[in-house]
CSV table of C-alpha atoms in Angstrom, one decimal:
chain,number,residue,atom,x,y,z
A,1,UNK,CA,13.5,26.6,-28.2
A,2,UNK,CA,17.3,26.9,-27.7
A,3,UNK,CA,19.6,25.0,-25.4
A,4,UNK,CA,19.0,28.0,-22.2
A,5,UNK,CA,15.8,28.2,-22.3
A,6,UNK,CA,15.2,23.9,-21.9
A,7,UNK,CA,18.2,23.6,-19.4
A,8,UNK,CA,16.7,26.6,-17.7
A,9,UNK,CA,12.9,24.5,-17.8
A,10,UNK,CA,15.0,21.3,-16.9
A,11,UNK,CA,16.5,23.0,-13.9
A,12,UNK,CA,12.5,23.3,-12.8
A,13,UNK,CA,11.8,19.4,-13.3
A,14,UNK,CA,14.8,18.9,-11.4
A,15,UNK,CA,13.9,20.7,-8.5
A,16,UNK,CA,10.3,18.9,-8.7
A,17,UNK,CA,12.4,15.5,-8.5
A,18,UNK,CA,14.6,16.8,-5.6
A,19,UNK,CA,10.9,17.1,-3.6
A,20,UNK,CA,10.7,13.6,-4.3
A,21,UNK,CA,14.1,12.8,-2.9
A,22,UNK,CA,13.0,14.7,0.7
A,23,UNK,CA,10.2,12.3,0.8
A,24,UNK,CA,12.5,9.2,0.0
A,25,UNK,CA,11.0,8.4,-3.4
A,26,UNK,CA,12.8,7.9,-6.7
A,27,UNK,CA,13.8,11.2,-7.1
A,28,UNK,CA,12.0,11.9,-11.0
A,29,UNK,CA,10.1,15.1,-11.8
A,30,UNK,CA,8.3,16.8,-14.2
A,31,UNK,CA,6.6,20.2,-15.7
A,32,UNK,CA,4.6,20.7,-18.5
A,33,UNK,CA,4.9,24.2,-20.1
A,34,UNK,CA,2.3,26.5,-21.9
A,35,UNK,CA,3.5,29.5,-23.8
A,36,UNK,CA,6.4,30.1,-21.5
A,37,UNK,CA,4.5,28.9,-18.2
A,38,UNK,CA,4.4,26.4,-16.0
A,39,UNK,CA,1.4,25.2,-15.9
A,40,UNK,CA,1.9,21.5,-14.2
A,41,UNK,CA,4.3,19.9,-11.9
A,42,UNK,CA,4.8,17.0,-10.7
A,43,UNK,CA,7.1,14.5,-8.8
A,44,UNK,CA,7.2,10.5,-8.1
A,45,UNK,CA,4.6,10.0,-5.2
A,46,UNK,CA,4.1,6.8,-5.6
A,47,UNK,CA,5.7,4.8,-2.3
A,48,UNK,CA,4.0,7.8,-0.4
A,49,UNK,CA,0.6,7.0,-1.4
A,50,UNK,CA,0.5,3.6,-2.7
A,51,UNK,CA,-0.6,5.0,-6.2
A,52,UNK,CA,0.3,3.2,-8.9
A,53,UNK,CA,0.1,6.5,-11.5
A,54,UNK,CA,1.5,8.4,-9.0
A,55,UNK,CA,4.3,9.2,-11.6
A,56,UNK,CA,5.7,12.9,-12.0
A,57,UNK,CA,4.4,13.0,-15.5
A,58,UNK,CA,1.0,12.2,-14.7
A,59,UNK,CA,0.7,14.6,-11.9
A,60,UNK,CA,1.8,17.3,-13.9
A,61,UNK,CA,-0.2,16.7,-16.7
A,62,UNK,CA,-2.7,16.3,-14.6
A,63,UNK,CA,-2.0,20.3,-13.1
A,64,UNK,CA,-2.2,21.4,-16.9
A,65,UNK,CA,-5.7,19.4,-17.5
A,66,UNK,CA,-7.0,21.0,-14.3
A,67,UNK,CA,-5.5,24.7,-15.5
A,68,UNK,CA,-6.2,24.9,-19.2
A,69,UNK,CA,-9.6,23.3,-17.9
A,70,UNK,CA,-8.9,20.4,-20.9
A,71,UNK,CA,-7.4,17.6,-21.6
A,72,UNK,CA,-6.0,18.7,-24.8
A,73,UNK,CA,-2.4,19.8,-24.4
A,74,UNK,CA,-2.1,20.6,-27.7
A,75,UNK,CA,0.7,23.5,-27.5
A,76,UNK,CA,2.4,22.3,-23.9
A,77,UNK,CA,6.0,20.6,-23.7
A,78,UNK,CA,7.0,18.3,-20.5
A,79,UNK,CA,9.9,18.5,-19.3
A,80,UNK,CA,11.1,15.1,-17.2
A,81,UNK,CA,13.9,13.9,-15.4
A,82,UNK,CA,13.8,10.7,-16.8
A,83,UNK,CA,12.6,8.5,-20.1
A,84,UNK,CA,9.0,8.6,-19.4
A,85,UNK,CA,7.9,4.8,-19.3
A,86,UNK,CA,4.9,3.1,-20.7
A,87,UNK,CA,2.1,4.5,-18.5
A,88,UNK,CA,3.9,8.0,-18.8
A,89,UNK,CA,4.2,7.5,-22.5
A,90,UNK,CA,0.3,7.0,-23.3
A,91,UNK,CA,-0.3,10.1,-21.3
A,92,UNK,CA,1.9,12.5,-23.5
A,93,UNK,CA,0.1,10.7,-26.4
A,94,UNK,CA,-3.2,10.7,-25.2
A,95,UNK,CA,-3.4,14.7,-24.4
A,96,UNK,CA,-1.6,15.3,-27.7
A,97,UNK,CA,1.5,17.6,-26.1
A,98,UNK,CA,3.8,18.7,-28.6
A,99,UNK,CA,7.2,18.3,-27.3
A,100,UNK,CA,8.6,16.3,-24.9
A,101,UNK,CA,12.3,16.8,-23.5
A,102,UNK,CA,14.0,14.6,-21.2
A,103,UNK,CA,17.0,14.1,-19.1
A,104,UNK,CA,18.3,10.2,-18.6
A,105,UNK,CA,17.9,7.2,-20.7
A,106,UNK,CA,15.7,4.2,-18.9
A,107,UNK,CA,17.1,1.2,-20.3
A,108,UNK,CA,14.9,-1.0,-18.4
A,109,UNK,CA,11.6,0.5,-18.9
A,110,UNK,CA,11.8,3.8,-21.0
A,111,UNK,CA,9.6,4.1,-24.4
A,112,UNK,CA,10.4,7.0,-25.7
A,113,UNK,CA,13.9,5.4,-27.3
A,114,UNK,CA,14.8,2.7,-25.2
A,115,UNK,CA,12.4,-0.1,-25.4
A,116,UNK,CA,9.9,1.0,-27.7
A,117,UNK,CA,9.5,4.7,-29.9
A,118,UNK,CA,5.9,5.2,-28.5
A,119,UNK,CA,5.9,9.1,-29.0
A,120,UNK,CA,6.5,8.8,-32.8
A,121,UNK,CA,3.5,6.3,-33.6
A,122,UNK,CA,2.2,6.8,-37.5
A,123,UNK,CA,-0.8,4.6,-36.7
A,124,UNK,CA,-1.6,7.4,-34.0
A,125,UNK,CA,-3.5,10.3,-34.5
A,126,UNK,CA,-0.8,11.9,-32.5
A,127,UNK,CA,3.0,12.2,-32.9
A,128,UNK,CA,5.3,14.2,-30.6
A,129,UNK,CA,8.6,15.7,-31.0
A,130,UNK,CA,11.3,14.3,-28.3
A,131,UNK,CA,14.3,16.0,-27.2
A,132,UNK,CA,16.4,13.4,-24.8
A,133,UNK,CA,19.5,13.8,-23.0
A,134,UNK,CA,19.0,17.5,-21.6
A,135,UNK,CA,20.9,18.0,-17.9
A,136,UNK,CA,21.4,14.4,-18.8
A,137,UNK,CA,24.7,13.9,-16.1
A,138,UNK,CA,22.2,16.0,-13.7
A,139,UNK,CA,19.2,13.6,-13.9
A,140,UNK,CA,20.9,10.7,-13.9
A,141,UNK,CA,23.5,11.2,-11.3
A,142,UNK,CA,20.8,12.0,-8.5
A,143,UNK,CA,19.1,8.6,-9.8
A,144,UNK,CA,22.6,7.2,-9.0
A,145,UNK,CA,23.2,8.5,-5.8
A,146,UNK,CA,19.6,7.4,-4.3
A,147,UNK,CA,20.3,4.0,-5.6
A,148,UNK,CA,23.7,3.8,-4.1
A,149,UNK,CA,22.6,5.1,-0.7
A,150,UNK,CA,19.6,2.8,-0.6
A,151,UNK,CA,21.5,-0.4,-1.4
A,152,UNK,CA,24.2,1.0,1.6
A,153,UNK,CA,21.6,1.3,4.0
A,154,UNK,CA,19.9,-2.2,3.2
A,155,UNK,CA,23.8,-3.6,3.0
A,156,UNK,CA,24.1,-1.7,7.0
A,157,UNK,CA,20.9,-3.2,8.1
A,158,UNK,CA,22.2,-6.4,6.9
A,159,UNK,CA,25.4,-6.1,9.4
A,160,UNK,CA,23.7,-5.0,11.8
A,161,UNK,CA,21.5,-8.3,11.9
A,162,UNK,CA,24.2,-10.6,11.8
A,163,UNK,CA,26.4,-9.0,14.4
A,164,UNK,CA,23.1,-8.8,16.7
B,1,UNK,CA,-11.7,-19.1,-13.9
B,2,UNK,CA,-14.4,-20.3,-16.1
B,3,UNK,CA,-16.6,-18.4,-18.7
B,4,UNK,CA,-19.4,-17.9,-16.6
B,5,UNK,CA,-17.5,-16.0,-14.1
B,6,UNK,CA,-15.6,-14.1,-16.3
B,7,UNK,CA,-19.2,-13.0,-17.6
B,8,UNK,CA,-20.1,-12.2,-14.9
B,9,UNK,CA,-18.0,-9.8,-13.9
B,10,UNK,CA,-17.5,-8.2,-17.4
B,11,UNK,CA,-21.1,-7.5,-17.2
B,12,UNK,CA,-19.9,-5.3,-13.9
B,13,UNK,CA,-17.8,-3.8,-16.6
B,14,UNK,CA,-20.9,-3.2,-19.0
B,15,UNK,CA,-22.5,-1.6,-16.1
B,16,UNK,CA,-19.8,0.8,-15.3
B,17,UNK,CA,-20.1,1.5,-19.2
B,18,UNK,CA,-23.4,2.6,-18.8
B,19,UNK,CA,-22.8,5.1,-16.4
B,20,UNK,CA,-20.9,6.5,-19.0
B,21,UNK,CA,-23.4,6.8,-21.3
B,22,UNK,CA,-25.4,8.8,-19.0
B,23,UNK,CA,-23.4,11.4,-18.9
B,24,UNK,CA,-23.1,11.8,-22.6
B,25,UNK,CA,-19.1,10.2,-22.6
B,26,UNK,CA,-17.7,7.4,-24.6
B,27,UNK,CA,-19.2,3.7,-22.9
B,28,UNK,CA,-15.9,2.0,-21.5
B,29,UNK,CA,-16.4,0.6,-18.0
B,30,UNK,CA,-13.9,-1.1,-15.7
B,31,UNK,CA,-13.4,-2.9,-12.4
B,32,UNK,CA,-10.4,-4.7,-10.6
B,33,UNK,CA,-11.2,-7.7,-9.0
B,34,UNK,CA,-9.0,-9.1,-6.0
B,35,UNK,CA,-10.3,-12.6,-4.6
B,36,UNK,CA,-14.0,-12.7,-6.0
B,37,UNK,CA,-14.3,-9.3,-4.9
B,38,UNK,CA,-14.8,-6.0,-7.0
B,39,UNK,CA,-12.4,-3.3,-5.3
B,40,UNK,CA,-12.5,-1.0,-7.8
B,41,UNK,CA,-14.7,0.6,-10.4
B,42,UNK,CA,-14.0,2.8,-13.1
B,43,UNK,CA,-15.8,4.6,-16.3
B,44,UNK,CA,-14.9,7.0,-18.9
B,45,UNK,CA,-15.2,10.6,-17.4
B,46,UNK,CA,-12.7,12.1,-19.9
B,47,UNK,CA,-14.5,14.7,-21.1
B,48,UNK,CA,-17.1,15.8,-18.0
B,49,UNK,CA,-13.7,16.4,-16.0
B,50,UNK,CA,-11.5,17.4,-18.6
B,51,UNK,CA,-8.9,15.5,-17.5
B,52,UNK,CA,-6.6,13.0,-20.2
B,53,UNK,CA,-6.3,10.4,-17.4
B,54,UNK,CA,-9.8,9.7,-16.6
B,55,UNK,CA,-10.4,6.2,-18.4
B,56,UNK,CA,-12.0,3.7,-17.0
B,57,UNK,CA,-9.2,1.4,-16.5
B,58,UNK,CA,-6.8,4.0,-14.6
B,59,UNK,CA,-9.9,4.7,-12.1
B,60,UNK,CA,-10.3,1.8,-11.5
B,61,UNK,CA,-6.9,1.1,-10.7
B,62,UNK,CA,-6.7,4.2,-8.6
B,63,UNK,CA,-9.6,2.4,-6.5
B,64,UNK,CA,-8.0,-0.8,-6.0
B,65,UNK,CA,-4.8,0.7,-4.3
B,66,UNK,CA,-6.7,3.0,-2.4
B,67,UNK,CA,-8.3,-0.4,-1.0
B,68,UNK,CA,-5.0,-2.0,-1.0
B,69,UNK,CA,-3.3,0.6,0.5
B,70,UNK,CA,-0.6,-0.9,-2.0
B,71,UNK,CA,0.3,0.3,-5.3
B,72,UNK,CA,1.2,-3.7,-6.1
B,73,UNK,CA,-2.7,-5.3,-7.2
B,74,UNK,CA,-0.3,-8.6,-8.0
B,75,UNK,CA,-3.1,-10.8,-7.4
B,76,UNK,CA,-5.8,-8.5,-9.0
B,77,UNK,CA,-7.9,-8.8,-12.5
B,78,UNK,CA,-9.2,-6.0,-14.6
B,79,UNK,CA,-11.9,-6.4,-16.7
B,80,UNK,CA,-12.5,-3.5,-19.1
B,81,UNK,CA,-15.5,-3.6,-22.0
B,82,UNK,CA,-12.9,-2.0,-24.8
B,83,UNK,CA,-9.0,-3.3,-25.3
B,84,UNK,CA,-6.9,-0.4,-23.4
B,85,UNK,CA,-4.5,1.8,-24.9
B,86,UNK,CA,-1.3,2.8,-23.7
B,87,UNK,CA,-1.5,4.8,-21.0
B,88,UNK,CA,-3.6,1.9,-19.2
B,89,UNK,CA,-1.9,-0.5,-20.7
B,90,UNK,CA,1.2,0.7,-19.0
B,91,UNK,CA,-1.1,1.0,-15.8
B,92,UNK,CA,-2.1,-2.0,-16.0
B,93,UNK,CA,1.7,-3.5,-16.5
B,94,UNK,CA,3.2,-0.9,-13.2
B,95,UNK,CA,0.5,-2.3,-11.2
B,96,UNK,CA,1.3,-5.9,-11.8
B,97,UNK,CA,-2.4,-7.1,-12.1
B,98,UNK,CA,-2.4,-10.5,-12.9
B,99,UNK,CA,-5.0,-11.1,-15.5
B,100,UNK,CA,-7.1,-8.7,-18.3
B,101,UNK,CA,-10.5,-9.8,-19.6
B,102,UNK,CA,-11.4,-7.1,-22.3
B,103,UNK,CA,-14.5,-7.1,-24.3
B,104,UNK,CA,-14.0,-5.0,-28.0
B,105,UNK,CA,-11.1,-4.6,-30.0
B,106,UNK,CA,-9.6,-1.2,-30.7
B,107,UNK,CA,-7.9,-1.4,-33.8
B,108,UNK,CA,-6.6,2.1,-33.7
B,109,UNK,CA,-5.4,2.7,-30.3
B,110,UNK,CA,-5.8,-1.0,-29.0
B,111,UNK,CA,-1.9,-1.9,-27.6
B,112,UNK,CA,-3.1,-5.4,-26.1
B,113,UNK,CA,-3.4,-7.0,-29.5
B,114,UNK,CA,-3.8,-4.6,-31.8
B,115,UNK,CA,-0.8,-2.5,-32.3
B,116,UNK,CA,1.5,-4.1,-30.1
B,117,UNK,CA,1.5,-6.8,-27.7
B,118,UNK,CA,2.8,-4.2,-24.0
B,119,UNK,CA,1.1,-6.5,-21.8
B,120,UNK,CA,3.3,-9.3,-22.7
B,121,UNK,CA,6.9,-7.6,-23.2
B,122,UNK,CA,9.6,-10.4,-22.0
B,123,UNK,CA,12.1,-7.2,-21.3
B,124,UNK,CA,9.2,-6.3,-18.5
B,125,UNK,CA,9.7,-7.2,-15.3
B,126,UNK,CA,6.1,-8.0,-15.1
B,127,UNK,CA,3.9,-9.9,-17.7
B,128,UNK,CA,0.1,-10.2,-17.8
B,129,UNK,CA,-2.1,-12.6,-19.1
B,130,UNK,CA,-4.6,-11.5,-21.3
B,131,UNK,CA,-8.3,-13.4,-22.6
B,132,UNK,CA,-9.4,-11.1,-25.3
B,133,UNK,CA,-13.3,-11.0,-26.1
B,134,UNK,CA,-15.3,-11.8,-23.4
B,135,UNK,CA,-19.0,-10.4,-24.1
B,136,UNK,CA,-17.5,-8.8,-27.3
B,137,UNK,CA,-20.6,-8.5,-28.8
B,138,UNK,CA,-22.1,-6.1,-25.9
B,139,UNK,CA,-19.2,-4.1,-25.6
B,140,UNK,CA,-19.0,-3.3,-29.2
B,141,UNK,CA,-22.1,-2.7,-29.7
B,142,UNK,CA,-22.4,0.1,-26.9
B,143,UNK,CA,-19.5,1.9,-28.8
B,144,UNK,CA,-21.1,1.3,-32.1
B,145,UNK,CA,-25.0,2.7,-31.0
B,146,UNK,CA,-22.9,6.0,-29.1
B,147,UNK,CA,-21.1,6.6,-31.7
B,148,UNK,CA,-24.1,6.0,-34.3
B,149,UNK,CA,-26.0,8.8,-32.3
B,150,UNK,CA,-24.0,11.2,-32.2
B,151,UNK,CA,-23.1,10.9,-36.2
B,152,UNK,CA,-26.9,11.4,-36.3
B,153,UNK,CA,-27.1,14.3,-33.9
B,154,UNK,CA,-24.2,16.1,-35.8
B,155,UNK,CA,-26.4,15.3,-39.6
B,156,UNK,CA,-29.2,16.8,-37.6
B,157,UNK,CA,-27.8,19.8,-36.4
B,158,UNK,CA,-26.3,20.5,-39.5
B,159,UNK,CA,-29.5,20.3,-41.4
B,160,UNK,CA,-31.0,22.5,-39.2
B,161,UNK,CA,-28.2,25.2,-39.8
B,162,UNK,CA,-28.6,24.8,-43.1
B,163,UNK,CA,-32.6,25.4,-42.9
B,164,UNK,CA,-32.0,28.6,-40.8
């Protein structure tokens, strides 16, 4: 896989994530690729429907169960926004995809490098190859930017109460 | 909570294991608790819907916010017959349920107590309490008999083939 081709599947998780940002969630997304074709995507639904797994990993790995009719994802790759975190993780492990690549570090909660190295597991019977930092300034800047606006409207609402 | 009740409701769990049995998939069972009541239920359907998310634990989980109608099940317990892996592990941690009661061990994919200890990471912002073995006997040996007949059913059919 060369540098085009996963900006150019990047480019597709990053449009799944700006669905999530039209809906006011955290704007991550995700696609899981099978010889060249999406098979699975997926966006952060979670405020929406007050699900807990409701993660843009799991949804689209989800899509690829449902389209490959199994839960073995043995020859797929995800692409995702962000450092998929520990829920996220197991599921990458757990349907044995081969490559994950993904845009921003998570500092607080990401397992891929950040707080643990849960895709390269020896004890596992599964170990997947990781690509990070791909679109990196991309992914993380429209984390930045939703973070920013929210704490702006909360620090408006705020102003508003005490001039009322 | 005392020992009693926490039998109690893992044999709820055991139950939900058995329905998983009947259709021929791996005996785990799970259900969420949220004051004294069960509001969610969950067993293995991995392989009957081919879908890598199906354990018992995330189902269950799944339940419980639907009945919620909130992705937070902060004052919830999980009972689940086998130690969860990552994925619900991770699940488990997003949802902020208060307390696990697990049955077996998993020493291969086990990340309560086995492998690691995610349930209780301090860099979290959300730790669970955990009492490990609660009917471990029953929940073991569910696995143990499942997996027992099917090692049987394989010797069988392979003696069979070889008689042909």
């Amino acid at each position: 896989m060369n540098m085009e081709q996963s900006q150019f599947y990047m480019t597709e998780a990053i449009k799944e994530a700006k669905q999530a940002l039209l809906v006011d969630e955290v704007p991550i997304g995700a696609i899981v690729v099978h010889d060249g074709v999406i098979i699975g995507h997926g966006h952060n639904m979670r405020e929406r429907f007050q699900n807990v797994t409701f993660h843009a990993e799991m949804l689209a790995i989800e899509e690829a169960c449902t389209n490959l009719h199994s839960w073995r994802l043995e020859d797929c790759e995800l692409y995702v926004t962000l450092e998929p975190c520990m829920m996220c993780s197991g599921a990458i492990v757990n349907s044995r995809i081969k490559m994950v690549y993904y845009g921003a570090s998570d500092p607080k909660a990401g397992t891929v490098d950040s707080l643990y190295h849960l895709l390269n597991d020896q004890r596992l019977n599964h170990q997947v190859q990781v690509v990070s930092g791909v679109l990196e300034s991309e992914c993380s800047q429209m984390l930045t930017d939703f973070f920013r606006a929210i704490r702006k409207r909360r620090k408006e609402a705020k102003r508003l109460r005490q001039t009322d």
